[in-house]
Amino acid sequence: MKQPSLYKLRGAVRIRVTGGDIETLINTVAEQGLEVWNLRAHDGRVAEMNILLPHFFKLRPVLKRTGCRVKVTHRSGFPFFAARLLRRKFFLGGMLFFVAALFVLSSMVWDVEVKGNVTIPTDEVLAAAKKEGVYPFQWGFRLQSQDKLSRQLALALPDVTWIGVSKEGTTITIQVVESAQPKREPLLNPRHLISKSDAVVTQIYAEQGRPVVQKDMRVKKGQVLISGILGDEENTKTIVAKGEVRGLVWREYQVEVPLVQKHNTMTGESKERFYMVLGKWAIQLWGYGSTPFSSFDTESNHRPLTWRSFTLPMGWLTEKDLETREHEEQQTIEWARTKGLEGARNDIIAKNGKGTKIISEKILHEKKENGKVYMKVLFEVEESIAEELPLVHSQGE
């Protein structure tokens, strides 16, 4: 049967039913709409199941009619937790005091963030905000209105066009829009553009400088492509060479791919822990004990409490350990070949940029050994082959 929603809040027990007519008991429970789940029967004489706490007390007439006996083997949920708390009055009082203190502290400013500033230092914005009473551990009710704070900060910082102040929970965010400044071009030293590898030129575009190679010309690594020296032997001028040169480059890759691939799969078993979060601390409420799985993944879900537009520094945290099992899958040589070539292509594009084009590829050698496929592959790649070479005094081509 389906596990009911909010069963931990309503309370549940795990029971063991023995003797009598267990089959009739289970049918009667289903007819009366009593919510049970995780039902397991052993030889028709013993049955175990989970049942909601309110429905557990409705079992007595059914037990009398069927002659079954019941034993509670496990209790879980908020009612049992509350009962344990009530037996520990000092602990309960301390917790209530702590929660009340957190509500009081939630009206304070805990953090001030500055966003949008590029040239204006963050410390300068924080110093101006502090003069207006905006700083950590300031009481929220002592702050001026957000519109007034925005105007005062805009007057205190002349290099801004607009400043916005917003408060979310215990954090104040100062959004800065700086005044537009003329763009300063970086100072560049005179330079050549040279080839970074042996290649055949497929395209050359000289924005600045003198091109010294042509399309379809074979070039060596380090050869000048676009010169930063203009003029003749008597009158020369050095400039910053700019442009784009693309060429065909040949790259040889050694590729190896294992034929046995390992994957982690979920088994469906899980263990859950529940916490109450208070600021930076988390108090575990239930789900004690170590995780019984040797391999597992953990999922976390944090749900802070909110009031209107405020996010309070407290809430709930659920952690679930999901059991995983390693699964091995035998692949074919064709799959390994495809996977290896795909990985080599991605590596070439990652190293040389998105504009890189793979023109052709050829497998020079392939073998299967020790559960792996080994390949030697030659790629013909079209890519940008230009790199900078600074010009020093009296340097020529």
Short mmCIF file of N, CA and C in Angstrom, two decimals, residues 32-149:
data_model
loop_
_atom_site.label_atom_id
_atom_site.label_comp_id
_atom_site.label_asym_id
_atom_site.label_seq_id
_atom_site.Cartn_x
_atom_site.Cartn_y
_atom_site.Cartn_z
N GLN A 32 -11.94 -0.88 6.01
CA GLN A 32 -12.23 0.25 6.90
C GLN A 32 -11.38 1.49 6.58
N GLY A 33 -10.50 1.40 5.59
CA GLY A 33 -9.71 2.56 5.17
C GLY A 33 -8.58 2.90 6.12
N LEU A 34 -8.15 1.94 6.93
CA LEU A 34 -7.01 2.20 7.80
C LEU A 34 -5.73 2.17 6.96
N GLU A 35 -4.90 3.20 7.11
CA GLU A 35 -3.73 3.36 6.25
C GLU A 35 -2.56 2.55 6.79
N VAL A 36 -2.17 1.51 6.06
CA VAL A 36 -1.02 0.69 6.40
C VAL A 36 -0.12 0.61 5.17
N TRP A 37 1.17 0.36 5.39
CA TRP A 37 2.11 0.22 4.28
C TRP A 37 3.29 -0.64 4.74
N ASN A 38 4.14 -0.97 3.77
CA ASN A 38 5.27 -1.87 4.04
C ASN A 38 4.79 -3.18 4.69
N LEU A 39 3.73 -3.75 4.11
CA LEU A 39 3.14 -4.97 4.64
C LEU A 39 3.96 -6.18 4.20
N ARG A 40 4.34 -7.00 5.17
CA ARG A 40 5.11 -8.21 4.87
C ARG A 40 4.51 -9.38 5.67
N ALA A 41 4.18 -10.46 4.97
CA ALA A 41 3.59 -11.64 5.61
C ALA A 41 4.61 -12.77 5.60
N HIS A 42 4.65 -13.55 6.70
CA HIS A 42 5.58 -14.68 6.83
C HIS A 42 4.77 -15.95 7.08
N ASP A 43 4.65 -16.82 6.08
CA ASP A 43 4.01 -18.13 6.19
C ASP A 43 2.54 -18.05 6.60
N GLY A 44 1.91 -16.91 6.42
CA GLY A 44 0.50 -16.78 6.76
C GLY A 44 0.21 -16.77 8.24
N ARG A 45 1.25 -16.83 9.12
CA ARG A 45 1.04 -16.84 10.56
C ARG A 45 1.57 -15.59 11.25
N VAL A 46 2.44 -14.87 10.56
CA VAL A 46 3.02 -13.64 11.10
C VAL A 46 2.99 -12.58 10.01
N ALA A 47 2.62 -11.37 10.38
CA ALA A 47 2.62 -10.25 9.43
C ALA A 47 3.18 -9.01 10.13
N GLU A 48 3.92 -8.23 9.37
CA GLU A 48 4.46 -6.96 9.87
C GLU A 48 3.99 -5.84 8.96
N MET A 49 3.69 -4.70 9.55
CA MET A 49 3.21 -3.57 8.75
C MET A 49 3.40 -2.27 9.52
N ASN A 50 3.42 -1.15 8.78
CA ASN A 50 3.40 0.18 9.38
C ASN A 50 1.97 0.69 9.34
N ILE A 51 1.57 1.40 10.39
CA ILE A 51 0.21 1.94 10.46
C ILE A 51 0.26 3.30 11.13
N LEU A 52 -0.59 4.22 10.67
CA LEU A 52 -0.66 5.54 11.29
C LEU A 52 -1.10 5.42 12.76
N LEU A 53 -0.56 6.28 13.60
CA LEU A 53 -0.86 6.21 15.03
C LEU A 53 -2.35 6.35 15.32
N PRO A 54 -3.09 7.32 14.72
CA PRO A 54 -4.53 7.40 15.01
C PRO A 54 -5.28 6.13 14.59
N HIS A 55 -4.83 5.48 13.50
CA HIS A 55 -5.51 4.27 13.03
C HIS A 55 -5.15 3.05 13.87
N PHE A 56 -3.99 3.12 14.55
CA PHE A 56 -3.58 1.99 15.39
C PHE A 56 -4.60 1.75 16.51
N PHE A 57 -5.16 2.83 17.05
CA PHE A 57 -6.10 2.68 18.16
C PHE A 57 -7.47 2.15 17.69
N LYS A 58 -7.68 2.12 16.35
CA LYS A 58 -8.94 1.58 15.83
C LYS A 58 -8.83 0.07 15.53
N LEU A 59 -7.66 -0.51 15.83
CA LEU A 59 -7.44 -1.93 15.52
C LEU A 59 -8.08 -2.87 16.54
N ARG A 60 -8.37 -2.37 17.77
CA ARG A 60 -8.80 -3.28 18.85
C ARG A 60 -10.03 -4.12 18.46
N PRO A 61 -11.10 -3.52 17.90
CA PRO A 61 -12.24 -4.37 17.53
C PRO A 61 -11.88 -5.42 16.47
N VAL A 62 -11.01 -5.05 15.55
CA VAL A 62 -10.62 -5.99 14.49
C VAL A 62 -9.81 -7.13 15.09
N LEU A 63 -8.93 -6.82 16.05
CA LEU A 63 -8.13 -7.85 16.70
C LEU A 63 -9.01 -8.82 17.48
N LYS A 64 -10.04 -8.30 18.15
CA LYS A 64 -10.95 -9.17 18.90
C LYS A 64 -11.69 -10.13 17.98
N ARG A 65 -12.14 -9.59 16.83
CA ARG A 65 -12.93 -10.39 15.91
C ARG A 65 -12.10 -11.48 15.26
N THR A 66 -10.84 -11.20 14.98
CA THR A 66 -10.00 -12.17 14.25
C THR A 66 -9.13 -13.01 15.17
N GLY A 67 -9.06 -12.66 16.45
CA GLY A 67 -8.26 -13.43 17.39
C GLY A 67 -6.76 -13.22 17.23
N CYS A 68 -6.37 -12.13 16.64
CA CYS A 68 -4.94 -11.84 16.42
C CYS A 68 -4.36 -11.07 17.61
N ARG A 69 -3.06 -11.20 17.78
CA ARG A 69 -2.33 -10.44 18.79
C ARG A 69 -1.36 -9.50 18.08
N VAL A 70 -1.14 -8.34 18.66
CA VAL A 70 -0.29 -7.33 18.02
C VAL A 70 0.79 -6.87 18.99
N LYS A 71 1.96 -6.61 18.45
CA LYS A 71 3.08 -6.10 19.24
C LYS A 71 3.73 -4.96 18.47
N VAL A 72 3.95 -3.83 19.15
CA VAL A 72 4.60 -2.67 18.53
C VAL A 72 6.11 -2.88 18.57
N THR A 73 6.72 -2.85 17.37
CA THR A 73 8.18 -3.07 17.29
C THR A 73 8.97 -1.78 17.05
N HIS A 74 8.29 -0.73 16.57
CA HIS A 74 9.02 0.52 16.31
C HIS A 74 8.03 1.69 16.33
N ARG A 75 8.46 2.82 16.87
CA ARG A 75 7.64 4.03 16.91
C ARG A 75 8.40 5.15 16.21
N SER A 76 7.70 5.97 15.44
CA SER A 76 8.35 7.09 14.76
C SER A 76 7.34 8.20 14.56
N GLY A 77 7.87 9.41 14.42
CA GLY A 77 7.00 10.55 14.15
C GLY A 77 7.01 11.59 15.26
N PHE A 78 6.35 12.70 14.96
CA PHE A 78 6.37 13.85 15.85
C PHE A 78 5.71 13.59 17.20
N PRO A 79 4.58 12.88 17.29
CA PRO A 79 3.96 12.67 18.61
C PRO A 79 4.91 12.00 19.61
N PHE A 80 5.69 11.02 19.16
CA PHE A 80 6.62 10.36 20.07
C PHE A 80 7.79 11.28 20.44
N PHE A 81 8.22 12.08 19.45
CA PHE A 81 9.28 13.05 19.74
C PHE A 81 8.79 14.08 20.76
N ALA A 82 7.53 14.56 20.58
CA ALA A 82 6.98 15.53 21.53
C ALA A 82 6.86 14.93 22.93
N ALA A 83 6.48 13.65 23.00
CA ALA A 83 6.35 13.00 24.31
C ALA A 83 7.71 12.92 25.01
N ARG A 84 8.75 12.61 24.24
CA ARG A 84 10.09 12.57 24.84
C ARG A 84 10.52 13.96 25.31
N LEU A 85 10.16 15.00 24.53
CA LEU A 85 10.51 16.36 24.93
C LEU A 85 9.82 16.76 26.23
N LEU A 86 8.55 16.39 26.35
CA LEU A 86 7.80 16.76 27.55
C LEU A 86 8.39 16.12 28.80
N ARG A 87 9.03 14.96 28.63
CA ARG A 87 9.68 14.34 29.79
C ARG A 87 11.00 15.04 30.14
N ARG A 88 11.49 15.85 29.21
CA ARG A 88 12.73 16.61 29.47
C ARG A 88 12.38 18.10 29.47
N LYS A 89 11.82 18.56 30.57
CA LYS A 89 11.29 19.93 30.63
C LYS A 89 12.38 20.98 30.49
N PHE A 90 13.55 20.73 31.09
CA PHE A 90 14.62 21.72 30.98
C PHE A 90 15.10 21.85 29.53
N PHE A 91 15.21 20.70 28.86
CA PHE A 91 15.61 20.73 27.45
C PHE A 91 14.58 21.45 26.61
N LEU A 92 13.28 21.18 26.86
CA LEU A 92 12.22 21.84 26.11
C LEU A 92 12.22 23.34 26.37
N GLY A 93 12.40 23.72 27.66
CA GLY A 93 12.45 25.15 27.98
C GLY A 93 13.62 25.84 27.29
N GLY A 94 14.78 25.17 27.28
CA GLY A 94 15.94 25.75 26.60
C GLY A 94 15.71 25.89 25.11
N MET A 95 15.06 24.90 24.50
CA MET A 95 14.79 24.98 23.07
C MET A 95 13.83 26.13 22.77
N LEU A 96 12.76 26.26 23.57
CA LEU A 96 11.81 27.36 23.35
C LEU A 96 12.48 28.71 23.51
N PHE A 97 13.36 28.81 24.52
CA PHE A 97 14.09 30.07 24.71
C PHE A 97 15.00 30.36 23.52
N PHE A 98 15.63 29.30 23.01
CA PHE A 98 16.54 29.49 21.89
C PHE A 98 15.79 29.93 20.64
N VAL A 99 14.60 29.30 20.40
CA VAL A 99 13.79 29.69 19.25
C VAL A 99 13.32 31.13 19.39
N ALA A 100 12.89 31.51 20.60
CA ALA A 100 12.46 32.89 20.81
C ALA A 100 13.60 33.86 20.58
N ALA A 101 14.80 33.50 21.04
CA ALA A 101 15.96 34.37 20.82
C ALA A 101 16.27 34.51 19.34
N LEU A 102 16.09 33.43 18.59
CA LEU A 102 16.34 33.50 17.15
C LEU A 102 15.35 34.42 16.45
N PHE A 103 14.09 34.39 16.88
CA PHE A 103 13.11 35.29 16.30
C PHE A 103 13.48 36.75 16.59
N VAL A 104 13.99 37.00 17.78
CA VAL A 104 14.42 38.37 18.10
C VAL A 104 15.62 38.76 17.25
N LEU A 105 16.59 37.84 17.12
CA LEU A 105 17.79 38.14 16.34
C LEU A 105 17.50 38.27 14.86
N SER A 106 16.39 37.67 14.41
CA SER A 106 16.07 37.77 12.98
C SER A 106 15.69 39.19 12.59
N SER A 107 15.41 40.04 13.55
CA SER A 107 15.11 41.43 13.23
C SER A 107 16.37 42.28 13.13
N MET A 108 17.54 41.65 13.30
CA MET A 108 18.81 42.37 13.17
C MET A 108 19.39 42.19 11.77
N VAL A 109 20.28 43.09 11.40
CA VAL A 109 21.03 42.98 10.15
C VAL A 109 22.26 42.14 10.42
N TRP A 110 22.38 41.03 9.72
CA TRP A 110 23.53 40.13 9.91
C TRP A 110 24.59 40.31 8.84
N ASP A 111 24.19 40.77 7.67
CA ASP A 111 25.16 40.88 6.58
C ASP A 111 24.77 42.02 5.66
N VAL A 112 25.77 42.70 5.10
CA VAL A 112 25.57 43.78 4.13
C VAL A 112 26.34 43.39 2.87
N GLU A 113 25.65 43.25 1.74
CA GLU A 113 26.28 42.88 0.48
C GLU A 113 26.27 44.06 -0.48
N VAL A 114 27.34 44.17 -1.26
CA VAL A 114 27.45 45.19 -2.29
C VAL A 114 27.56 44.50 -3.64
N LYS A 115 26.69 44.86 -4.59
CA LYS A 115 26.69 44.25 -5.92
C LYS A 115 26.74 45.33 -6.99
N GLY A 116 27.30 44.98 -8.13
CA GLY A 116 27.30 45.86 -9.29
C GLY A 116 28.47 46.81 -9.38
N ASN A 117 29.29 46.92 -8.33
CA ASN A 117 30.44 47.84 -8.37
C ASN A 117 31.61 47.18 -9.09
N VAL A 118 32.26 47.95 -9.94
CA VAL A 118 33.42 47.46 -10.69
C VAL A 118 34.65 48.27 -10.34
N THR A 119 34.57 49.58 -10.49
CA THR A 119 35.72 50.45 -10.20
C THR A 119 35.69 51.01 -8.78
N ILE A 120 34.49 51.14 -8.20
CA ILE A 120 34.38 51.67 -6.84
C ILE A 120 34.64 50.53 -5.86
N PRO A 121 35.60 50.67 -4.94
CA PRO A 121 35.90 49.60 -3.98
C PRO A 121 34.70 49.31 -3.08
N THR A 122 34.53 48.04 -2.74
CA THR A 122 33.44 47.63 -1.86
C THR A 122 33.57 48.28 -0.48
N ASP A 123 34.80 48.39 0.01
CA ASP A 123 35.01 49.01 1.33
C ASP A 123 34.52 50.45 1.35
N GLU A 124 34.67 51.16 0.23
CA GLU A 124 34.21 52.55 0.18
C GLU A 124 32.69 52.62 0.28
N VAL A 125 32.00 51.70 -0.40
CA VAL A 125 30.53 51.68 -0.32
C VAL A 125 30.08 51.30 1.08
N LEU A 126 30.75 50.31 1.71
CA LEU A 126 30.37 49.90 3.06
C LEU A 126 30.62 51.01 4.07
N ALA A 127 31.70 51.79 3.88
CA ALA A 127 31.99 52.90 4.80
C ALA A 127 30.91 53.97 4.70
N ALA A 128 30.46 54.27 3.47
CA ALA A 128 29.38 55.25 3.30
C ALA A 128 28.08 54.74 3.90
N ALA A 129 27.82 53.43 3.75
CA ALA A 129 26.60 52.85 4.32
C ALA A 129 26.64 52.87 5.84
N LYS A 130 27.82 52.65 6.42
CA LYS A 130 27.93 52.65 7.89
C LYS A 130 27.60 54.02 8.47
N LYS A 131 27.98 55.09 7.77
CA LYS A 131 27.64 56.44 8.24
C LYS A 131 26.14 56.67 8.26
N GLU A 132 25.41 55.92 7.40
CA GLU A 132 23.95 56.04 7.37
C GLU A 132 23.27 55.02 8.28
N GLY A 133 24.07 54.30 9.07
CA GLY A 133 23.51 53.35 10.03
C GLY A 133 23.29 51.96 9.48
N VAL A 134 23.87 51.65 8.33
CA VAL A 134 23.71 50.33 7.73
C VAL A 134 25.00 49.54 7.95
N TYR A 135 24.97 48.60 8.88
CA TYR A 135 26.14 47.77 9.16
C TYR A 135 25.66 46.51 9.89
N PRO A 136 26.48 45.46 9.91
CA PRO A 136 26.07 44.21 10.57
C PRO A 136 25.76 44.43 12.05
N PHE A 137 24.77 43.67 12.55
CA PHE A 137 24.31 43.68 13.95
C PHE A 137 23.58 44.97 14.31
N GLN A 138 23.10 45.68 13.31
CA GLN A 138 22.24 46.84 13.54
C GLN A 138 20.79 46.35 13.59
N TRP A 139 19.99 46.94 14.50
CA TRP A 139 18.58 46.57 14.59
C TRP A 139 17.83 47.06 13.37
N GLY A 140 16.96 46.20 12.83
CA GLY A 140 16.24 46.55 11.62
C GLY A 140 15.32 47.75 11.81
N PHE A 141 14.70 47.89 12.99
CA PHE A 141 13.76 48.99 13.19
C PHE A 141 14.45 50.35 13.29
N ARG A 142 15.78 50.36 13.43
CA ARG A 142 16.51 51.62 13.51
C ARG A 142 16.94 52.13 12.14
N LEU A 143 16.75 51.35 11.10
CA LEU A 143 17.15 51.76 9.76
C LEU A 143 16.16 52.77 9.19
N GLN A 144 16.69 53.68 8.36
CA GLN A 144 15.83 54.60 7.64
C GLN A 144 15.12 53.85 6.51
N SER A 145 14.16 54.51 5.87
CA SER A 145 13.46 53.89 4.75
C SER A 145 14.45 53.61 3.63
N GLN A 146 14.15 52.62 2.83
CA GLN A 146 15.07 52.22 1.77
C GLN A 146 15.25 53.32 0.73
N ASP A 147 14.20 54.09 0.42
CA ASP A 147 14.33 55.19 -0.54
C ASP A 147 15.27 56.28 -0.01
N LYS A 148 15.13 56.58 1.27
CA LYS A 148 16.00 57.61 1.85
C LYS A 148 17.45 57.15 1.90
N LEU A 149 17.67 55.88 2.25
CA LEU A 149 19.03 55.35 2.26
C LEU A 149 19.64 55.41 0.87
#
